[in-house]
Coordinates of C-alpha atoms and ligand atoms in Angstrom, one line a residue:
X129 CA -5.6 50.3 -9.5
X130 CA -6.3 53.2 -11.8
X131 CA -9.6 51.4 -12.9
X132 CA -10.5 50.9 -9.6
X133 CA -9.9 54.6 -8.6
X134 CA -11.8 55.3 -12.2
X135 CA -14.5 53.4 -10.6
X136 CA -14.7 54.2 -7.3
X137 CA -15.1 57.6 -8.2
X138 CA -18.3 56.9 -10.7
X139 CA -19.7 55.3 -7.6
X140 CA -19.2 57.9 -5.1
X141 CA -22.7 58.8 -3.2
X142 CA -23.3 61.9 -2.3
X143 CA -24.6 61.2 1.2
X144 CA -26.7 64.5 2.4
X145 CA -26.9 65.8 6.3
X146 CA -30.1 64.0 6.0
X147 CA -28.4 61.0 5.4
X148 CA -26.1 61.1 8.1
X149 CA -28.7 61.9 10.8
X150 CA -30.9 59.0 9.3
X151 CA -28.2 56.8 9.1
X152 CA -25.7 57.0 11.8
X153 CA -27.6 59.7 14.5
X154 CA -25.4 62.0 16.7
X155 CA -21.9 62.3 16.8
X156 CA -19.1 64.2 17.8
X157 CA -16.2 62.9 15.9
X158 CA -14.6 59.9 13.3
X159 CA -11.4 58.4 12.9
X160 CA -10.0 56.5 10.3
X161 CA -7.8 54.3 12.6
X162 CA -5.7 51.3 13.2
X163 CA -3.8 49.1 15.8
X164 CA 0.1 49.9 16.2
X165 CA 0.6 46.7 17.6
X166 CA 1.0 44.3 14.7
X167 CA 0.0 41.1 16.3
X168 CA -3.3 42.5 17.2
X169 CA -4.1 43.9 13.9
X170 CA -3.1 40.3 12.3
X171 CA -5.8 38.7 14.6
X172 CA -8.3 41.5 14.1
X173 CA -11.7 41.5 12.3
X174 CA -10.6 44.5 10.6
X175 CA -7.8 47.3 12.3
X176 CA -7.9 46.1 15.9
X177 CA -9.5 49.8 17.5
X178 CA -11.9 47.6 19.3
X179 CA -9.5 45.3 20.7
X180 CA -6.8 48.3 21.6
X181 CA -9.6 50.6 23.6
X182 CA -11.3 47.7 25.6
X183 CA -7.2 47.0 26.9
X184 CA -6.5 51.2 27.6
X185 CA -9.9 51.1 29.5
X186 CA -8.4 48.1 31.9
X187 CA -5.2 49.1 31.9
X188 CA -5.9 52.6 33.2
X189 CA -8.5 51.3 35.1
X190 CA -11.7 52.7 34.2
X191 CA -12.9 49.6 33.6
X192 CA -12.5 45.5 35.5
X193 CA -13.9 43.3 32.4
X194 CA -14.6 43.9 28.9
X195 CA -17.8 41.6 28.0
X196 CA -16.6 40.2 24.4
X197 CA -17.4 37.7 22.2
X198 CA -15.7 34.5 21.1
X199 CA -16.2 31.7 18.7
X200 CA -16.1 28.1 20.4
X201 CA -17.0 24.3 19.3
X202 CA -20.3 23.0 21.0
X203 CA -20.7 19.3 19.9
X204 CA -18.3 19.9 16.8
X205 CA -20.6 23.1 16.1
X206 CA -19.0 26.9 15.5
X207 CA -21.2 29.3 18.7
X208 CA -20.7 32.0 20.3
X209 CA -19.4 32.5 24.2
X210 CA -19.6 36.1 25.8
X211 CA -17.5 36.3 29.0
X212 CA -16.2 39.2 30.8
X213 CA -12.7 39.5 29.9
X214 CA -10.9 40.9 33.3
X215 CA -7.2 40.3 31.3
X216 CA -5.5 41.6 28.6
X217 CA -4.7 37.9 27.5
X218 CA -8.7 37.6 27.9
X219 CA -9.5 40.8 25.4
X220 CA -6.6 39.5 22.8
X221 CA -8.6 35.8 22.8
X222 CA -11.7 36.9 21.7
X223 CA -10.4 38.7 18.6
X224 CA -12.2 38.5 15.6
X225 CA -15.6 39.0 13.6
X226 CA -18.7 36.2 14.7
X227 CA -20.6 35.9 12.1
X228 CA -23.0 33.5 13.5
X229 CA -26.6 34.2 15.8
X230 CA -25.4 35.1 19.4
X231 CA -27.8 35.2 22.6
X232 CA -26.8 38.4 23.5
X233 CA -30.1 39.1 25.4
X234 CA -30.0 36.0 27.4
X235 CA -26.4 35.4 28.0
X236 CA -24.6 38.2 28.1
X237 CA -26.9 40.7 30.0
X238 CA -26.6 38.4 33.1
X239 CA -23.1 38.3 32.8
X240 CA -23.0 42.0 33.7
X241 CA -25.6 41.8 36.0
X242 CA -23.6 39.3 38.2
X243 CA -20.2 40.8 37.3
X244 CA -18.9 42.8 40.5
X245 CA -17.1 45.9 38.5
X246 CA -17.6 48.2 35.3
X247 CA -17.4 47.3 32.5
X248 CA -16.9 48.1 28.3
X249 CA -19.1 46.0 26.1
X250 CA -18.7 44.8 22.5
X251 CA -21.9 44.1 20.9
X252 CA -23.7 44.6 17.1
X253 CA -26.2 47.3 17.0
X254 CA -29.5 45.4 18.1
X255 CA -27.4 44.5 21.4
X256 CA -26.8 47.5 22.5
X257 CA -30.0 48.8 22.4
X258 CA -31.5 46.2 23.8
X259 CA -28.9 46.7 26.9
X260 CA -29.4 49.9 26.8
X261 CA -33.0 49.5 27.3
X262 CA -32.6 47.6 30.2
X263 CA -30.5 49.6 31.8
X264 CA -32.7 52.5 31.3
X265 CA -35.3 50.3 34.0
X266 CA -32.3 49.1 36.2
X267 CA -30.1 51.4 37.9
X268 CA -27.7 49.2 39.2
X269 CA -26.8 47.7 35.6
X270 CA -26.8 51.4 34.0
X271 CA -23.8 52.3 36.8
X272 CA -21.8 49.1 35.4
X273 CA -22.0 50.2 31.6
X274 CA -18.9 52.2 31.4
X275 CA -18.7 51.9 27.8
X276 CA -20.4 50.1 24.8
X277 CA -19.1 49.6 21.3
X278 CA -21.3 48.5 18.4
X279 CA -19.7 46.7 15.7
X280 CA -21.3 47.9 12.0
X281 CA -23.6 45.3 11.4
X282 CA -24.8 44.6 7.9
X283 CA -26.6 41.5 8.9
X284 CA -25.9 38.1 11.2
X285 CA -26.3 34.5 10.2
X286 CA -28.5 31.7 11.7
X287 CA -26.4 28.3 12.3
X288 CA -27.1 26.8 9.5
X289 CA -25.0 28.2 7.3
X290 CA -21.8 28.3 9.1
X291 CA -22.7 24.3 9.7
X292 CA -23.2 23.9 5.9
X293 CA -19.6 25.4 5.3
X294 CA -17.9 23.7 8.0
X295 CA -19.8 20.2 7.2
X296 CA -17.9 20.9 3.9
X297 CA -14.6 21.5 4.8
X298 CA -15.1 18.7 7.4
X299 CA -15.3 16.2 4.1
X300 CA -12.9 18.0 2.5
X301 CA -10.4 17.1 5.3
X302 CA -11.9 13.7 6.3
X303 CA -11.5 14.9 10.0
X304 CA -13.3 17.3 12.7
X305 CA -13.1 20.2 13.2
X306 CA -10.9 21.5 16.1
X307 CA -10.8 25.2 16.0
X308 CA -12.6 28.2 13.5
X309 CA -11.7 31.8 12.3
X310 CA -14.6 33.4 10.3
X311 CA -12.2 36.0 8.5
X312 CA -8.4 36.6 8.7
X313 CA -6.0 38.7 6.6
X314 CA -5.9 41.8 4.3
X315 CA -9.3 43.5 2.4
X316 CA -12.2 40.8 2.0
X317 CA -9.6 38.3 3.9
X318 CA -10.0 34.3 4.2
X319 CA -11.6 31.7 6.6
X320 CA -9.3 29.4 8.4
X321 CA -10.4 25.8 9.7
X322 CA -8.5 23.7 12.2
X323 CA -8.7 19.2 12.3
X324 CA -8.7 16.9 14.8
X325 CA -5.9 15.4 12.1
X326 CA -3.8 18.2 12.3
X327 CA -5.3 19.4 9.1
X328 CA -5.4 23.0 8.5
X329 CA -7.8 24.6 5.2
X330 CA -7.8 28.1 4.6
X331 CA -10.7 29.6 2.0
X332 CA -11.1 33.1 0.2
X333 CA -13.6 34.4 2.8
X334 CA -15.8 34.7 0.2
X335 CA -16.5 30.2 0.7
X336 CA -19.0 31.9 3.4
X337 CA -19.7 35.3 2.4
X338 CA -21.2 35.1 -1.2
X339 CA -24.0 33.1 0.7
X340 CA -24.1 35.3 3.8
X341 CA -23.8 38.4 1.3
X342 CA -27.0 37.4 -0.8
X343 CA -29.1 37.1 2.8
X344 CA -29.3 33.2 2.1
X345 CA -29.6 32.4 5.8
X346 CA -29.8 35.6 7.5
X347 CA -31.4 36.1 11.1
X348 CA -35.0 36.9 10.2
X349 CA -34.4 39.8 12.7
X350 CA -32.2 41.8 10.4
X351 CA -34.2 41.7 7.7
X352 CA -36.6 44.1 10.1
X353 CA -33.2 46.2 11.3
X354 CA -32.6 49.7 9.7
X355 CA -29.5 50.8 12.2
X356 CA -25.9 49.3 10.3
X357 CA -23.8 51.9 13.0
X358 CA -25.7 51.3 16.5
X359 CA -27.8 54.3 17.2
X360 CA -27.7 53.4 20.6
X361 CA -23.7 52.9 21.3
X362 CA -21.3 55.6 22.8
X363 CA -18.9 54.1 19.8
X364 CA -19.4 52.5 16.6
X365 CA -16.8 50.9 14.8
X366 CA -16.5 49.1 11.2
X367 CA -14.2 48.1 8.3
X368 CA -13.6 51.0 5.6
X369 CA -14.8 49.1 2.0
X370 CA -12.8 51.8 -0.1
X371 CA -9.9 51.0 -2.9
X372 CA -7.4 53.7 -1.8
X373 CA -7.3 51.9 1.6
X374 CA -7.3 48.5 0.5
X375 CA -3.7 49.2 -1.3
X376 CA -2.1 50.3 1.5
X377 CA -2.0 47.0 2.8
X378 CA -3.5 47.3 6.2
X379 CA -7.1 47.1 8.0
X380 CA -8.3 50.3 9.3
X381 CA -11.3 50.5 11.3
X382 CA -13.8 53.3 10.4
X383 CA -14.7 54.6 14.2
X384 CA -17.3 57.1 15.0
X385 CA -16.9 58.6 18.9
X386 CA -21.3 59.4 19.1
X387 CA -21.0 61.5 21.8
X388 CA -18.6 63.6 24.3
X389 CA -18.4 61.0 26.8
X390 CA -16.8 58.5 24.1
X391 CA -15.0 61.4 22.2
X392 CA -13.3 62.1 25.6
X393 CA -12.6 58.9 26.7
X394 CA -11.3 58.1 23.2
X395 CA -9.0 61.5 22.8
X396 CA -7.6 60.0 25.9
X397 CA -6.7 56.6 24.3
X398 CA -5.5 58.4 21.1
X399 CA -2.6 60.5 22.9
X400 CA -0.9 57.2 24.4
X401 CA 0.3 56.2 20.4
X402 CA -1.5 52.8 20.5
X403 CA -3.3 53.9 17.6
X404 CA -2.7 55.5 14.1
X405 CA -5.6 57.5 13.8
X406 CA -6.6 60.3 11.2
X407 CA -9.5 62.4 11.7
X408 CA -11.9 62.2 8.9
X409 CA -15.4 63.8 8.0
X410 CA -18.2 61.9 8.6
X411 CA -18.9 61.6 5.0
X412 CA -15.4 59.2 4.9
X413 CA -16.8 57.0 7.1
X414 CA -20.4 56.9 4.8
X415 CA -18.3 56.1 2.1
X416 CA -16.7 53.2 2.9
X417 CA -20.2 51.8 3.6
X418 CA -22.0 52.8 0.9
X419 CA -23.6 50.1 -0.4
X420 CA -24.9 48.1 2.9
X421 CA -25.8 51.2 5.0
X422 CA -28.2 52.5 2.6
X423 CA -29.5 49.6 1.9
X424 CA -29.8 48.3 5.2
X425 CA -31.4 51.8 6.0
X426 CA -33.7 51.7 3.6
X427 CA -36.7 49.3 5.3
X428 CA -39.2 50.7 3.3
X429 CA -38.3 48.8 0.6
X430 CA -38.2 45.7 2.1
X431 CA -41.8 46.9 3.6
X432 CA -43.1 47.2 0.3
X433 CA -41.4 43.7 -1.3
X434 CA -42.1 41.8 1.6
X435 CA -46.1 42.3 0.9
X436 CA -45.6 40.8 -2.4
X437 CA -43.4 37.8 -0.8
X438 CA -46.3 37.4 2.5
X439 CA -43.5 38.8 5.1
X440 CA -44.7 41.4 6.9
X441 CA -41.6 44.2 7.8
X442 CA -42.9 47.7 9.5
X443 CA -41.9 50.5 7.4
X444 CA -40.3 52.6 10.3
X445 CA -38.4 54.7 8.3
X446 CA -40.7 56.1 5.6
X447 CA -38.1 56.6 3.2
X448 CA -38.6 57.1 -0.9
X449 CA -37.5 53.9 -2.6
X450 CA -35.8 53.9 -5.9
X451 CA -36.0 51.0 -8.5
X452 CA -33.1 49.4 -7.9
X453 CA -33.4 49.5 -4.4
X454 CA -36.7 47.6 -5.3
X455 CA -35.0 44.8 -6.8
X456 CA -32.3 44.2 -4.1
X457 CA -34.9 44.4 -1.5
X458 CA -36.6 41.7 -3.7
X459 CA -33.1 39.7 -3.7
X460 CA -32.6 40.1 -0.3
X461 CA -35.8 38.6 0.6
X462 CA -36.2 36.0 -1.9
X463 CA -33.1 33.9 -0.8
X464 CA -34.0 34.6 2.6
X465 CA -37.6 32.8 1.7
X466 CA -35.2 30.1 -0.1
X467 CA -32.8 29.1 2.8
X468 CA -35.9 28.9 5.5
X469 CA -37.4 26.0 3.1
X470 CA -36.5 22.9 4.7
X471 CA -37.4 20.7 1.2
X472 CA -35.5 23.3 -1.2
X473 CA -32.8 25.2 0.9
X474 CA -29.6 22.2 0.0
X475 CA -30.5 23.1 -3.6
X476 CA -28.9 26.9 -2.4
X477 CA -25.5 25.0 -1.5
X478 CA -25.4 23.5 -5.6
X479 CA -25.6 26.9 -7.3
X480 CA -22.1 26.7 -9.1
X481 CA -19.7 28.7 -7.9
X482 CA -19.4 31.0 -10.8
X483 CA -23.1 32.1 -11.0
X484 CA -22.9 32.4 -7.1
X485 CA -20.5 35.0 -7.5
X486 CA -22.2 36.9 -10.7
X487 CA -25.3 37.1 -8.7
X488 CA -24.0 38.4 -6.1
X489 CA -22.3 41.2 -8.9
X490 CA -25.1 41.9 -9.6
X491 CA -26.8 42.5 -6.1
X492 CA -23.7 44.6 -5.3
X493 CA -24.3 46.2 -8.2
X494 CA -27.7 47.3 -7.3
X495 CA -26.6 48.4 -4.1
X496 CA -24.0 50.9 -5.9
X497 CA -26.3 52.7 -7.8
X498 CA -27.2 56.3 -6.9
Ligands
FAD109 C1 -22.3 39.8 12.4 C2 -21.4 40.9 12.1 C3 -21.7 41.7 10.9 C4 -20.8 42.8 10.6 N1 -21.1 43.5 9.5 C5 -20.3 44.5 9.2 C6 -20.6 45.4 8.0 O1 -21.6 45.2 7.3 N2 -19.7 46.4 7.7 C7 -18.6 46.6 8.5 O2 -17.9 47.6 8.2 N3 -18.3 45.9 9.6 C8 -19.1 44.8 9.9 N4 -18.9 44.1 11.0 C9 -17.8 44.6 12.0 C10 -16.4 44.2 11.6 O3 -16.4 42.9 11.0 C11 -15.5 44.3 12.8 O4 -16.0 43.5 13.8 C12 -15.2 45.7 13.3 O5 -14.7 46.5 12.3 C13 -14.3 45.7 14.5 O6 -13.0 45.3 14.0 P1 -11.7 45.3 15.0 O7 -10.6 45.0 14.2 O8 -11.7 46.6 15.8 O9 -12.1 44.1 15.9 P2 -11.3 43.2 16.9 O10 -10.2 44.0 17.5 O11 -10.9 41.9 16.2 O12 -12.4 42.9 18.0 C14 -13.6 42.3 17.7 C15 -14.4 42.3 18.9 O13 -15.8 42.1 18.5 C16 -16.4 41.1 19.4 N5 -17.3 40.3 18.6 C17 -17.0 39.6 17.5 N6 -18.2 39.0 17.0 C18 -19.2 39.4 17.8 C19 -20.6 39.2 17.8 N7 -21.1 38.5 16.9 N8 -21.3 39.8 18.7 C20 -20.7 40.6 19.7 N9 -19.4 40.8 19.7 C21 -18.6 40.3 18.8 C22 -15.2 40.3 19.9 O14 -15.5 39.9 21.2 C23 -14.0 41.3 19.9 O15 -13.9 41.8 21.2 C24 -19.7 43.0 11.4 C25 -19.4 42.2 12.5 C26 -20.2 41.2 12.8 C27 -19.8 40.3 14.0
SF4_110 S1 -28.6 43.7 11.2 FE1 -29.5 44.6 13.0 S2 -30.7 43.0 13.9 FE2 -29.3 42.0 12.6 S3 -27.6 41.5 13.9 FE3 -27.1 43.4 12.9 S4 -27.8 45.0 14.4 FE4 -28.7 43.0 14.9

């Protein structure tokens, strides 16, 4: 622990108001917070926030659904469902990080189009502006939109990989699969996989996310996407990757109310003791992403790489690249070149485990630097 602090403070950014208008846009407040309701932290993607304000905005009726997002089997394959949840019991089911390609666009934005009632919607960054867009053209959607929450959003991953892993464990338990959690449990937490044989195999969550870290089978839209806390939501909300949190034994959310609307509704939420919250700076929030959001920010880099590698990413951001950022955008895009080749991509899946993970050190490592 003393290391880690020794550490954590040698890696400390110094984010600048620049910074924070580039990166995260207009706020009004942040919270450090988490669920007082243990069961639905211990189902949570990270401290449950998300899961406890979609259920205050039903219960007190400002709300009738709460479009979420949950993991189901199609043809012994982990998807993606979103429904409007109109119950608690319908919120508390969908708990839980996807980390898997979602049609948010084409199957979700009817859903609230046909849904009689206001809702809240959960969605990553691009999602919400993309709804937001077409509410902007569509009156009658824009007046069901009560609420929208973006999840912090370092990338999403096309099918293949999440079939890779589970085609795996499916072997490894000489059954099917019955049911899937991406991530469960304390700091970087583990997966969980259910068999048809009654079989159940639980991973470090890193089985999946050393691949998914590296950008090995990333949506070839994120490599493009520059906004980690969803410019375009009332809320965003995300884990907190900083030591003196991870001892303390429980998930908090990092939560970021962007405007008064949200900072009202959310002050609201905060005074019925459903959540331990804190009020933090800004720069708290920054810190506990500080190695995905600037990178992730930072497009020019991947402009510039992507020349050299023939993929052609807009530089929208304009932003001065440093020569480590260089090499991770170089990383980044070079495994994502790798897992779209149909002939060499398996040969991504026989890296040994060991140089898997001191590659991805050394990516991480990048990403730290100043
Ligand atoms: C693809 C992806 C990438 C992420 N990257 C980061 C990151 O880089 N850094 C970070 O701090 N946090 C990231 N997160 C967010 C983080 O994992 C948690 O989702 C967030 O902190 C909310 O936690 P919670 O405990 O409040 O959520 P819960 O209370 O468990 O509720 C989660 C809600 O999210 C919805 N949901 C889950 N997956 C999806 C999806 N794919 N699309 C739309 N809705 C969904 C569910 O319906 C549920 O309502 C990512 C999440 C996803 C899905
Ligand atoms: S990184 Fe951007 S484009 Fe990719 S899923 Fe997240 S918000 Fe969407």
């Amino acid at each position: 622990m003393f290391f880690d602090k020794i550490l954590e403070n040698l890696l400390k950014k110094d984010f600048t108001l620049d910074d924070i208008n580039s990166m995260i846009g207009p706020y009004d407040n942040s919270y450090l917070v988490y669920s007082k309701n243990k069961m639905i932290r211990e189902n949570a993607a990270s401290g449950g926030a998300t899961t406890i304000i979609l259920i205050e905005l039903l219960k007190n009726n400002l709300i009738d659904g709460a479009l979420v997002c949950k993991n189901i089997l199609k043809e012994g394959k982990v998807r993606t469902k979103f429904y409007i949840a109109t119950t608690k019991n319908e919120i508390l089911f969908s708990q839980g990080s996807n980390y898997v390609a979602t049609k948010f666009v084409s199957e979700a934005i009817p859903l609230i189009r046909e849904f009689d009632g206001k809702v809240g919607v959960v969605g990553l960054p691009c999602d919400i502006s993309a709804l937001k867009k077409r509410a902007l053209n569509d009156p009658k959607l824009e007046e069901k939109i009560v609420l929208t929450i973006a999840l912090v959003c370092g990338h999403n991953s096309q099918t293949k990989l999440i079939d890779t892993i589970t085609n795996k464990l499916e072997n490894t338990a000489n059954s099917t699969l019955k049911d899937y959690r991406f991530r469960k449990g304390l700091w970087r937490g583990e997966l969980e996989a259910t068999f048809k044989n009654k079989q159940k195999i639980s991973k470090p969550f890193s089985y999946f996310s050393n691949y998914q870290n590296l950008f090995f089978f990333s949506q070839k839209k994120c490599l493009y996407c520059f906004d980690h806390f969803g410019y375009d939501a009332d809320i965003s909300i995300g884990d907190v990757w900083t030591y003196d949190l991870k001892k303390k034994g429980i998930k908090f959310n990092g939560l970021i109310a962007k405007n008064k609307k949200s900072s009202l509704i959310l002050s609201n939420i905060l005074k019925r003791n459903v959540l331990n919250f804190e009020e933090v700076d800004i720069l708290r929030i920054l810190e506990g992403q500080k190695r995905a959001a600037p990178f992730h920010y930072n497009i020019s880099a991947r402009h510039k790489v992507g020349k050299l590698l023939g993929i052609a990413i807009p530089d929208k951001v304009k932003k001065k690249i440093k020569w480590h950022e260089y090499i991770s955008a170089f990383i980044v895009l070079i495994n994502w070149k790798w897992s779209q080749s149909k002939k060499y991509n398996k040969y991504i899946f026989k890296i040994p485990k060991l140089l898997l993970k001191i590659y991805l050190y050394l990516y991480k490592g990048l990403e730290s630097l100043k």
